[in-house]
mmCIF file of C-alpha atoms in Angstrom:
data_model
loop_
_atom_site.group_PDB
_atom_site.id
_atom_site.type_symbol
_atom_site.label_atom_id
_atom_site.label_comp_id
_atom_site.label_asym_id
_atom_site.label_seq_id
_atom_site.Cartn_x
_atom_site.Cartn_y
_atom_site.Cartn_z
ATOM 1 C CA UNK W 810 151.246 109.748 169.943
ATOM 2 C CA UNK W 811 149.006 108.172 166.647
ATOM 3 C CA UNK W 812 147.070 111.841 167.346
ATOM 4 C CA UNK W 813 150.004 113.893 166.646
ATOM 5 C CA UNK W 814 150.823 111.984 163.979
ATOM 6 C CA UNK W 815 147.391 112.287 162.927
ATOM 7 C CA UNK W 816 147.636 116.174 162.841
ATOM 8 C CA UNK W 817 151.327 116.621 161.664
ATOM 9 C CA UNK W 818 149.538 114.880 158.157
ATOM 10 C CA UNK W 819 147.417 117.175 158.198
ATOM 11 C CA UNK W 820 149.125 119.815 158.908
ATOM 12 C CA UNK W 821 151.366 118.981 156.131
ATOM 13 C CA UNK W 822 149.024 118.550 153.304
ATOM 14 C CA UNK W 823 147.655 121.870 154.592
ATOM 15 C CA UNK W 824 151.083 122.816 153.006
ATOM 16 C CA UNK W 825 151.521 121.120 150.705
ATOM 17 C CA UNK W 826 147.901 123.240 149.869
ATOM 18 C CA UNK W 827 149.876 126.223 150.520
ATOM 19 C CA UNK W 828 152.314 125.927 148.338
ATOM 20 C CA UNK W 829 150.614 125.160 145.157
ATOM 21 C CA UNK W 830 147.646 127.619 145.672
ATOM 22 C CA UNK W 831 151.175 129.941 146.405
ATOM 23 C CA UNK W 832 152.941 128.075 143.319
ATOM 24 C CA UNK W 833 149.746 128.647 141.458
ATOM 25 C CA UNK W 834 149.404 132.696 142.464
ATOM 26 C CA UNK W 835 153.025 133.346 140.789
ATOM 27 C CA UNK W 836 151.985 132.122 136.771
ATOM 28 C CA UNK W 837 151.568 133.996 134.915
ATOM 29 C CA UNK W 838 148.095 134.276 133.475
ATOM 30 C CA UNK W 839 148.386 132.485 130.383
ATOM 31 C CA UNK W 840 149.302 129.568 131.514
ATOM 32 C CA UNK W 841 147.820 126.786 134.107
ATOM 33 C CA UNK W 842 149.316 123.848 135.768
ATOM 34 C CA UNK W 843 146.840 121.123 135.811
ATOM 35 C CA UNK W 844 147.184 118.569 137.802
ATOM 36 C CA UNK W 845 149.889 116.831 134.661
ATOM 37 C CA UNK W 846 151.665 119.336 132.657
ATOM 38 C CA UNK W 847 152.074 122.993 131.347
ATOM 39 C CA UNK W 848 149.326 124.006 129.432
ATOM 40 C CA UNK W 849 149.812 126.991 127.654
ATOM 41 C CA UNK W 850 146.765 129.579 127.061
ATOM 42 C CA UNK W 851 148.055 132.739 126.218
ATOM 43 C CA UNK W 852 149.043 133.512 122.890
ATOM 44 C CA UNK W 853 149.903 136.138 119.917
ATOM 45 C CA UNK W 854 149.624 135.792 116.490
ATOM 46 C CA UNK W 855 153.193 136.990 115.632
ATOM 47 C CA UNK W 856 154.661 135.459 117.933
ATOM 48 C CA UNK W 857 153.050 131.971 117.095
ATOM 49 C CA UNK W 858 154.260 132.189 113.875
ATOM 50 C CA UNK W 859 157.155 133.522 113.770
ATOM 51 C CA UNK W 860 158.742 131.028 116.705
ATOM 52 C CA UNK W 861 157.584 127.808 115.666
ATOM 53 C CA UNK W 862 159.040 128.554 112.458
ATOM 54 C CA UNK W 863 162.415 126.190 113.077
ATOM 55 C CA UNK W 864 160.630 125.455 116.577
ATOM 56 C CA UNK W 865 157.756 124.080 119.309
ATOM 57 C CA UNK W 866 157.345 128.529 119.849
ATOM 58 C CA UNK W 867 158.512 127.735 123.717
ATOM 59 C CA UNK W 868 155.705 129.197 126.058
ATOM 60 C CA UNK W 869 156.044 132.347 127.626
ATOM 61 C CA UNK W 870 155.448 131.106 131.229
ATOM 62 C CA UNK W 871 159.144 129.191 130.906
ATOM 63 C CA UNK W 872 161.076 131.891 131.694
ATOM 64 C CA UNK W 873 161.985 135.723 133.146
ATOM 65 C CA UNK W 874 160.594 138.844 131.228
ATOM 66 C CA UNK W 875 165.054 140.287 131.429
ATOM 67 C CA UNK W 876 165.289 136.735 130.095
ATOM 68 C CA UNK W 877 162.990 136.794 126.948
ATOM 69 C CA UNK W 878 164.064 140.846 126.712
ATOM 70 C CA UNK W 879 167.489 139.262 126.792
ATOM 71 C CA UNK W 880 166.574 136.656 124.092
ATOM 72 C CA UNK W 881 164.538 138.871 121.749
ATOM 73 C CA UNK W 882 167.172 141.035 121.391
ATOM 74 C CA UNK W 883 170.122 138.659 120.355
ATOM 75 C CA UNK W 884 167.710 137.194 118.047
ATOM 76 C CA UNK W 885 170.090 137.921 114.868
ATOM 77 C CA UNK W 886 173.189 135.058 117.290
ATOM 78 C CA UNK W 887 170.306 133.153 118.705
ATOM 79 C CA UNK W 888 171.869 129.986 119.138
ATOM 80 C CA UNK W 889 174.525 129.625 116.985
ATOM 81 C CA UNK W 890 171.518 130.438 113.681
ATOM 82 C CA UNK W 891 170.268 134.488 112.821
ATOM 83 C CA UNK W 892 166.834 134.279 113.418
ATOM 84 C CA UNK W 893 166.022 137.883 113.252
ATOM 85 C CA UNK W 894 162.293 139.883 112.854
ATOM 86 C CA UNK W 895 161.765 143.202 111.409
ATOM 87 C CA UNK W 896 161.440 146.122 113.858
ATOM 88 C CA UNK W 897 156.787 145.796 114.426
ATOM 89 C CA UNK W 898 157.551 141.776 114.889
ATOM 90 C CA UNK W 899 159.895 141.909 117.262
ATOM 91 C CA UNK W 900 158.261 144.736 119.702
ATOM 92 C CA UNK W 901 155.062 143.289 119.292
ATOM 93 C CA UNK W 902 155.949 139.619 120.675
ATOM 94 C CA UNK W 903 158.405 140.847 122.959
ATOM 95 C CA UNK W 904 155.914 142.621 124.431
ATOM 96 C CA UNK W 905 153.120 139.405 124.107
ATOM 97 C CA UNK W 906 156.470 137.406 125.719
ATOM 98 C CA UNK W 907 156.685 140.608 128.765
ATOM 99 C CA UNK W 908 153.530 140.350 129.784
ATOM 100 C CA UNK W 909 152.905 136.370 130.023
ATOM 101 C CA UNK W 910 156.966 135.655 131.802
ATOM 102 C CA UNK W 911 157.558 133.608 134.514
ATOM 103 C CA UNK W 912 156.900 135.639 138.115
ATOM 104 C CA UNK W 913 158.653 133.158 139.331
ATOM 105 C CA UNK W 914 161.772 134.660 141.656
ATOM 106 C CA UNK W 915 164.245 131.878 140.880
ATOM 107 C CA UNK W 916 164.209 132.376 136.778
ATOM 108 C CA UNK W 917 164.740 135.778 136.608
ATOM 109 C CA UNK W 918 168.205 134.928 138.955
ATOM 110 C CA UNK W 919 171.799 135.124 136.807
ATOM 111 C CA UNK W 920 172.627 132.410 135.021
ATOM 112 C CA UNK W 921 176.400 131.294 136.454
ATOM 113 C CA UNK W 922 177.811 134.377 133.834
ATOM 114 C CA UNK W 923 175.837 137.673 135.184
ATOM 115 C CA UNK W 924 173.201 137.947 132.862
ATOM 116 C CA UNK W 925 169.816 136.488 132.211
ATOM 117 C CA UNK W 926 169.249 133.168 131.604
ATOM 118 C CA UNK W 927 168.104 132.416 128.033
ATOM 119 C CA UNK W 928 168.180 128.529 128.467
ATOM 120 C CA UNK W 929 164.615 127.412 129.461
ATOM 121 C CA UNK W 930 166.317 123.871 129.396
ATOM 122 C CA UNK W 931 169.151 125.120 132.241
ATOM 123 C CA UNK W 932 165.907 125.908 134.517
ATOM 124 C CA UNK W 933 165.589 125.393 137.532
ATOM 125 C CA UNK W 934 162.244 124.806 136.976
ATOM 126 C CA UNK W 935 162.861 123.071 133.396
ATOM 127 C CA UNK W 936 165.664 120.378 135.121
ATOM 128 C CA UNK W 937 163.805 119.108 138.535
ATOM 129 C CA UNK W 938 160.312 118.449 135.588
ATOM 130 C CA UNK W 939 162.712 116.040 133.633
ATOM 131 C CA UNK W 940 165.279 114.663 136.322
ATOM 132 C CA UNK W 941 163.161 111.140 135.409
ATOM 133 C CA UNK W 942 164.136 110.723 131.648
ATOM 134 C CA UNK W 943 166.644 108.081 130.944
ATOM 135 C CA UNK W 944 170.469 109.323 129.225
ATOM 136 C CA UNK W 945 169.410 107.203 126.695
ATOM 137 C CA UNK W 946 166.154 108.890 126.206
ATOM 138 C CA UNK W 947 167.812 112.330 125.627
ATOM 139 C CA UNK W 948 170.672 110.769 122.920
ATOM 140 C CA UNK W 949 168.209 109.354 120.400
ATOM 141 C CA UNK W 950 168.250 110.454 117.053
ATOM 142 C CA UNK W 951 164.287 110.641 117.103
ATOM 143 C CA UNK W 952 164.674 113.516 120.253
ATOM 144 C CA UNK W 953 168.228 115.290 118.376
ATOM 145 C CA UNK W 954 168.029 118.336 121.912
ATOM 146 C CA UNK W 955 166.150 118.648 124.812
ATOM 147 C CA UNK W 956 165.254 121.657 123.190
ATOM 148 C CA UNK W 957 163.373 119.317 120.667
ATOM 149 C CA UNK W 958 160.172 119.386 123.624
ATOM 150 C CA UNK W 959 157.453 117.902 120.186
ATOM 151 C CA UNK W 960 159.821 114.279 120.970
ATOM 152 C CA UNK W 961 158.441 113.335 123.632
ATOM 153 C CA UNK W 962 155.277 115.802 124.081
ATOM 154 C CA UNK W 963 153.686 115.218 121.207
ATOM 155 C CA UNK W 964 151.267 117.942 121.792
ATOM 156 C CA UNK W 965 153.823 120.257 122.311
ATOM 157 C CA UNK W 966 153.071 122.951 119.385
ATOM 158 C CA UNK W 967 149.107 123.121 120.750
ATOM 159 C CA UNK W 968 150.642 124.407 123.977
ATOM 160 C CA UNK W 969 150.260 121.346 125.683
ATOM 161 C CA UNK W 970 152.811 120.030 127.564
ATOM 162 C CA UNK W 971 150.339 117.003 129.976
ATOM 163 C CA UNK W 972 152.167 114.323 130.654
ATOM 164 C CA UNK W 973 149.340 112.262 129.511
ATOM 165 C CA UNK W 974 149.851 113.457 126.103
ATOM 166 C CA UNK W 975 154.081 112.364 126.553
ATOM 167 C CA UNK W 976 154.673 109.727 123.980
ATOM 168 C CA UNK W 977 159.199 108.238 124.975
ATOM 169 C CA UNK W 978 160.359 107.932 121.596
ATOM 170 C CA UNK W 979 161.530 104.102 121.216
ATOM 171 C CA UNK J 1233 114.014 148.578 82.563
ATOM 172 C CA UNK J 1234 114.387 148.286 86.693
ATOM 173 C CA UNK J 1235 113.170 144.681 85.972
ATOM 174 C CA UNK J 1236 115.552 144.142 83.450
ATOM 175 C CA UNK J 1237 118.858 145.701 85.288
ATOM 176 C CA UNK J 1238 117.757 142.912 88.401
ATOM 177 C CA UNK J 1239 117.575 140.209 86.483
ATOM 178 C CA UNK J 1240 121.210 141.129 84.806
ATOM 179 C CA UNK J 1241 122.672 141.440 88.401
ATOM 180 C CA UNK J 1242 121.807 139.091 89.711
ATOM 181 C CA UNK J 1243 122.468 136.396 86.356
ATOM 182 C CA UNK J 1244 126.331 138.216 86.837
ATOM 183 C CA UNK J 1245 126.392 136.943 90.771
ATOM 184 C CA UNK J 1246 125.114 133.608 90.682
ATOM 185 C CA UNK J 1247 127.049 133.971 87.820
ATOM 186 C CA UNK J 1248 130.119 135.266 89.787
ATOM 187 C CA UNK J 1249 130.268 134.151 93.323
ATOM 188 C CA UNK J 1250 130.027 130.548 93.052
ATOM 189 C CA UNK J 1251 133.917 130.800 91.377
ATOM 190 C CA UNK J 1252 134.898 134.201 94.011
ATOM 191 C CA UNK J 1253 133.740 131.429 96.820
ATOM 192 C CA UNK J 1254 135.290 128.018 95.134
ATOM 193 C CA UNK J 1255 137.994 128.674 94.026
ATOM 194 C CA UNK J 1256 140.579 126.152 94.988
ATOM 195 C CA UNK J 1257 144.267 127.845 94.155
ATOM 196 C CA UNK J 1258 144.220 131.043 96.874
ATOM 197 C CA UNK J 1259 146.058 134.566 96.476
ATOM 198 C CA UNK J 1260 148.906 135.263 96.653
ATOM 199 C CA UNK J 1261 150.795 138.394 97.037
ATOM 200 C CA UNK J 1262 152.982 137.796 93.371
ATOM 201 C CA UNK J 1263 154.444 134.570 91.592
ATOM 202 C CA UNK J 1264 157.766 133.314 91.963
ATOM 203 C CA UNK J 1265 158.303 134.904 88.403
ATOM 204 C CA UNK J 1266 158.319 137.323 89.834
ATOM 205 C CA UNK J 1267 160.686 137.048 92.908
ATOM 206 C CA UNK J 1268 163.236 135.822 90.091
ATOM 207 C CA UNK J 1269 161.984 139.185 87.848
ATOM 208 C CA UNK J 1270 163.152 141.170 90.783
ATOM 209 C CA UNK J 1271 166.273 139.887 91.696
ATOM 210 C CA UNK J 1272 167.215 139.950 88.097
ATOM 211 C CA UNK J 1273 166.280 143.563 88.184
ATOM 212 C CA UNK J 1274 168.792 143.845 91.269
ATOM 213 C CA UNK J 1275 171.531 142.588 89.297
ATOM 214 C CA UNK J 1276 170.994 143.826 86.718
ATOM 215 C CA UNK J 1277 172.221 146.490 88.895
ATOM 216 C CA UNK J 1278 174.559 145.736 90.934
ATOM 217 C CA UNK J 1279 176.766 144.033 87.644
ATOM 218 C CA UNK J 1280 177.014 145.749 84.695
ATOM 219 C CA UNK J 1281 178.125 142.871 82.772
ATOM 220 C CA UNK J 1282 175.029 140.583 84.092
ATOM 221 C CA UNK J 1283 174.678 137.290 82.432
ATOM 222 C CA UNK J 1284 171.333 135.930 83.142
ATOM 223 C CA UNK J 1285 170.548 132.900 86.089
ATOM 224 C CA UNK J 1286 171.958 129.449 85.822
ATOM 225 C CA UNK J 1287 169.924 126.790 87.760
ATOM 226 C CA UNK J 1288 172.735 125.221 87.138
ATOM 227 C CA UNK J 1289 175.053 127.114 89.564
ATOM 228 C CA UNK J 1290 172.573 127.485 91.891
ATOM 229 C CA UNK J 1291 172.776 123.796 92.166
ATOM 230 C CA UNK J 1292 176.169 124.225 93.785
ATOM 231 C CA UNK J 1293 175.420 127.101 95.372
ATOM 232 C CA UNK J 1294 172.891 125.050 97.790
ATOM 233 C CA UNK J 1295 174.168 121.844 97.961
ATOM 234 C CA UNK J 1296 177.679 123.852 99.391
ATOM 235 C CA UNK J 1297 179.281 124.717 102.636
ATOM 236 C CA UNK J 1298 180.179 128.269 101.804
ATOM 237 C CA UNK J 1299 182.892 128.102 105.127
ATOM 238 C CA UNK J 1300 180.944 127.730 107.848
ATOM 239 C CA UNK J 1301 179.235 124.078 108.826
ATOM 240 C CA UNK J 1302 176.052 124.296 107.174
ATOM 241 C CA UNK J 1303 174.797 124.833 103.508
ATOM 242 C CA UNK J 1304 171.379 125.150 102.320
ATOM 243 C CA UNK J 1305 170.808 121.354 102.206
ATOM 244 C CA UNK J 1306 171.391 120.796 105.421
ATOM 245 C CA UNK J 1307 168.118 121.637 106.318
ATOM 246 C CA UNK J 1308 166.594 121.970 103.377
ATOM 247 C CA UNK J 1309 167.819 118.761 101.920
ATOM 248 C CA UNK J 1310 169.179 117.763 98.898
ATOM 249 C CA UNK J 1311 165.793 117.320 96.992
ATOM 250 C CA UNK J 1312 164.337 120.615 97.236
ATOM 251 C CA UNK J 1313 160.935 118.916 96.216
ATOM 252 C CA UNK J 1314 160.738 116.804 98.886
ATOM 253 C CA UNK J 1315 160.395 118.090 103.284
ATOM 254 C CA UNK J 1316 163.180 119.430 105.247
ATOM 255 C CA UNK J 1317 165.084 118.778 109.373
ATOM 256 C CA UNK J 1318 165.766 121.812 110.571
ATOM 257 C CA UNK J 1319 169.493 120.258 111.360
ATOM 258 C CA UNK J 1320 169.598 121.162 115.199
ATOM 259 C CA UNK J 1321 166.314 121.404 116.016
ATOM 260 C CA UNK J 1322 164.058 117.870 114.166
ATOM 261 C CA UNK J 1323 161.535 120.529 112.980
ATOM 262 C CA UNK J 1324 160.155 119.462 109.708
ATOM 263 C CA UNK J 1325 160.853 122.578 106.752
ATOM 264 C CA UNK J 1326 157.988 122.157 104.036
ATOM 265 C CA UNK J 1327 159.322 121.352 100.092
ATOM 266 C CA UNK J 1328 161.193 124.714 98.873
ATOM 267 C CA UNK J 1329 160.746 124.266 95.142
ATOM 268 C CA UNK J 1330 157.600 126.009 94.371
ATOM 269 C CA UNK J 1331 155.643 123.222 92.684
ATOM 270 C CA UNK J 1332 155.893 121.224 95.637
ATOM 271 C CA UNK J 1333 154.609 123.932 97.855
ATOM 272 C CA UNK J 1334 152.934 126.686 96.325
ATOM 273 C CA UNK J 1335 153.582 129.505 99.277
ATOM 274 C CA UNK J 1336 157.191 129.231 98.113
ATOM 275 C CA UNK J 1337 158.633 132.101 96.841
ATOM 276 C CA UNK J 1338 155.343 134.331 96.636
ATOM 277 C CA UNK J 1339 155.864 137.106 99.812
ATOM 278 C CA UNK J 1340 158.836 139.171 99.398
ATOM 279 C CA UNK J 1341 158.911 139.817 102.663
ATOM 280 C CA UNK J 1342 159.131 136.370 103.894
ATOM 281 C CA UNK J 1343 161.543 136.088 100.712
ATOM 282 C CA UNK J 1344 163.425 138.469 102.254
ATOM 283 C CA UNK J 1345 163.186 137.786 105.886
ATOM 284 C CA UNK J 1346 164.590 133.713 105.336
ATOM 285 C CA UNK J 1347 167.316 134.816 102.833
ATOM 286 C CA UNK J 1348 168.769 137.335 105.215
ATOM 287 C CA UNK J 1349 168.601 134.662 108.116
ATOM 288 C CA UNK J 1350 169.422 131.622 106.164
ATOM 289 C CA UNK J 1351 172.519 133.361 104.096
ATOM 290 C CA UNK J 1352 173.596 134.558 107.103
ATOM 291 C CA UNK J 1353 174.030 131.523 108.863
ATOM 292 C CA UNK J 1354 175.701 129.512 105.294
ATOM 293 C CA UNK J 1355 178.287 132.524 104.195
ATOM 294 C CA UNK J 1356 178.422 135.386 106.851
ATOM 295 C CA UNK J 1357 177.018 137.520 105.062
ATOM 296 C CA UNK J 1358 173.561 139.012 102.642
ATOM 297 C CA UNK J 1359 173.476 137.002 99.248
ATOM 298 C CA UNK J 1360 174.152 138.868 96.478
ATOM 299 C CA UNK J 1361 170.836 139.035 93.324
ATOM 300 C CA UNK J 1362 172.721 136.842 91.619
ATOM 301 C CA UNK J 1363 172.936 133.861 93.956
ATOM 302 C CA UNK J 1364 168.655 134.501 94.976
ATOM 303 C CA UNK J 1365 168.601 134.469 91.452
ATOM 304 C CA UNK J 1366 169.787 131.158 90.741
ATOM 305 C CA UNK J 1367 169.096 129.498 94.038
ATOM 306 C CA UNK J 1368 165.724 130.065 92.679
ATOM 307 C CA UNK J 1369 165.996 128.874 89.130
ATOM 308 C CA UNK J 1370 167.098 125.213 90.119
ATOM 309 C CA UNK J 1371 164.026 125.670 92.925
ATOM 310 C CA UNK J 1372 161.607 126.398 89.187
ATOM 311 C CA UNK J 1373 163.341 124.165 87.206
ATOM 312 C CA UNK J 1374 161.304 121.244 89.279
ATOM 313 C CA UNK J 1375 157.807 121.039 87.830
ATOM 314 C CA UNK J 1376 155.410 118.210 89.112
#
């Protein structure tokens, strides 16, 4: 009995390791899921400049290529604001985002209205990663919106979302 | 003769290079005054009766809502000499008044991009050259 438990524990470890490898393999080249969180390594100067003016330049690996295409085609009505860029910048940023987009199959799943998911905060990944965050934190005026990564992820601007660098506002 | 020439050249280089290398003012494509002159030219073309820009009218335009929820000052703040904050994302916005942020209104493409976006958000239309010039006149009125 003892032995069989031991074996099953080992098997479970093995399964977890396999899962971790499988997950890592699904991540695009531009992102690393190091221990403790996401570290973005894929960057592009135009993406950084244009996308970080109003908010953190969200990592390409957080949405599917289909989603990014839809985001980039709707910049004139970008979550309630006009965020349009010129044709050359649009082409460059779209190519960068698509190349480094999430490869996870569930991120390519259409949202409730049958369209590509546009909000990172509504992806299953985001919801799972943030399920420990209390409602009090979300309602803090210093946070304001779940889109405000840098409110808690102190190095978000640098693409570092490691949980060791999280500091919740009081 | 050639000695003399190289001496002059060394002198010339040593006097020019420190200026070029250690100058503290970055070079911008245009000055805010030139940006304002461009608006004036466009305003004259659009309205033959153009009477010039008004900082007071620009201030009123900047701080008022125009049918939508936001005014310019919603994000840029009522005092354009200090930092603003994006009303949705909380992202800090650098001061708009050129005397307090030397990069402002020195790049025509950037000026055009932001007026297009922000006028669309605040007024649901493009701004006229008169409106843009009034706002810039208001912003240029702040001195250090």
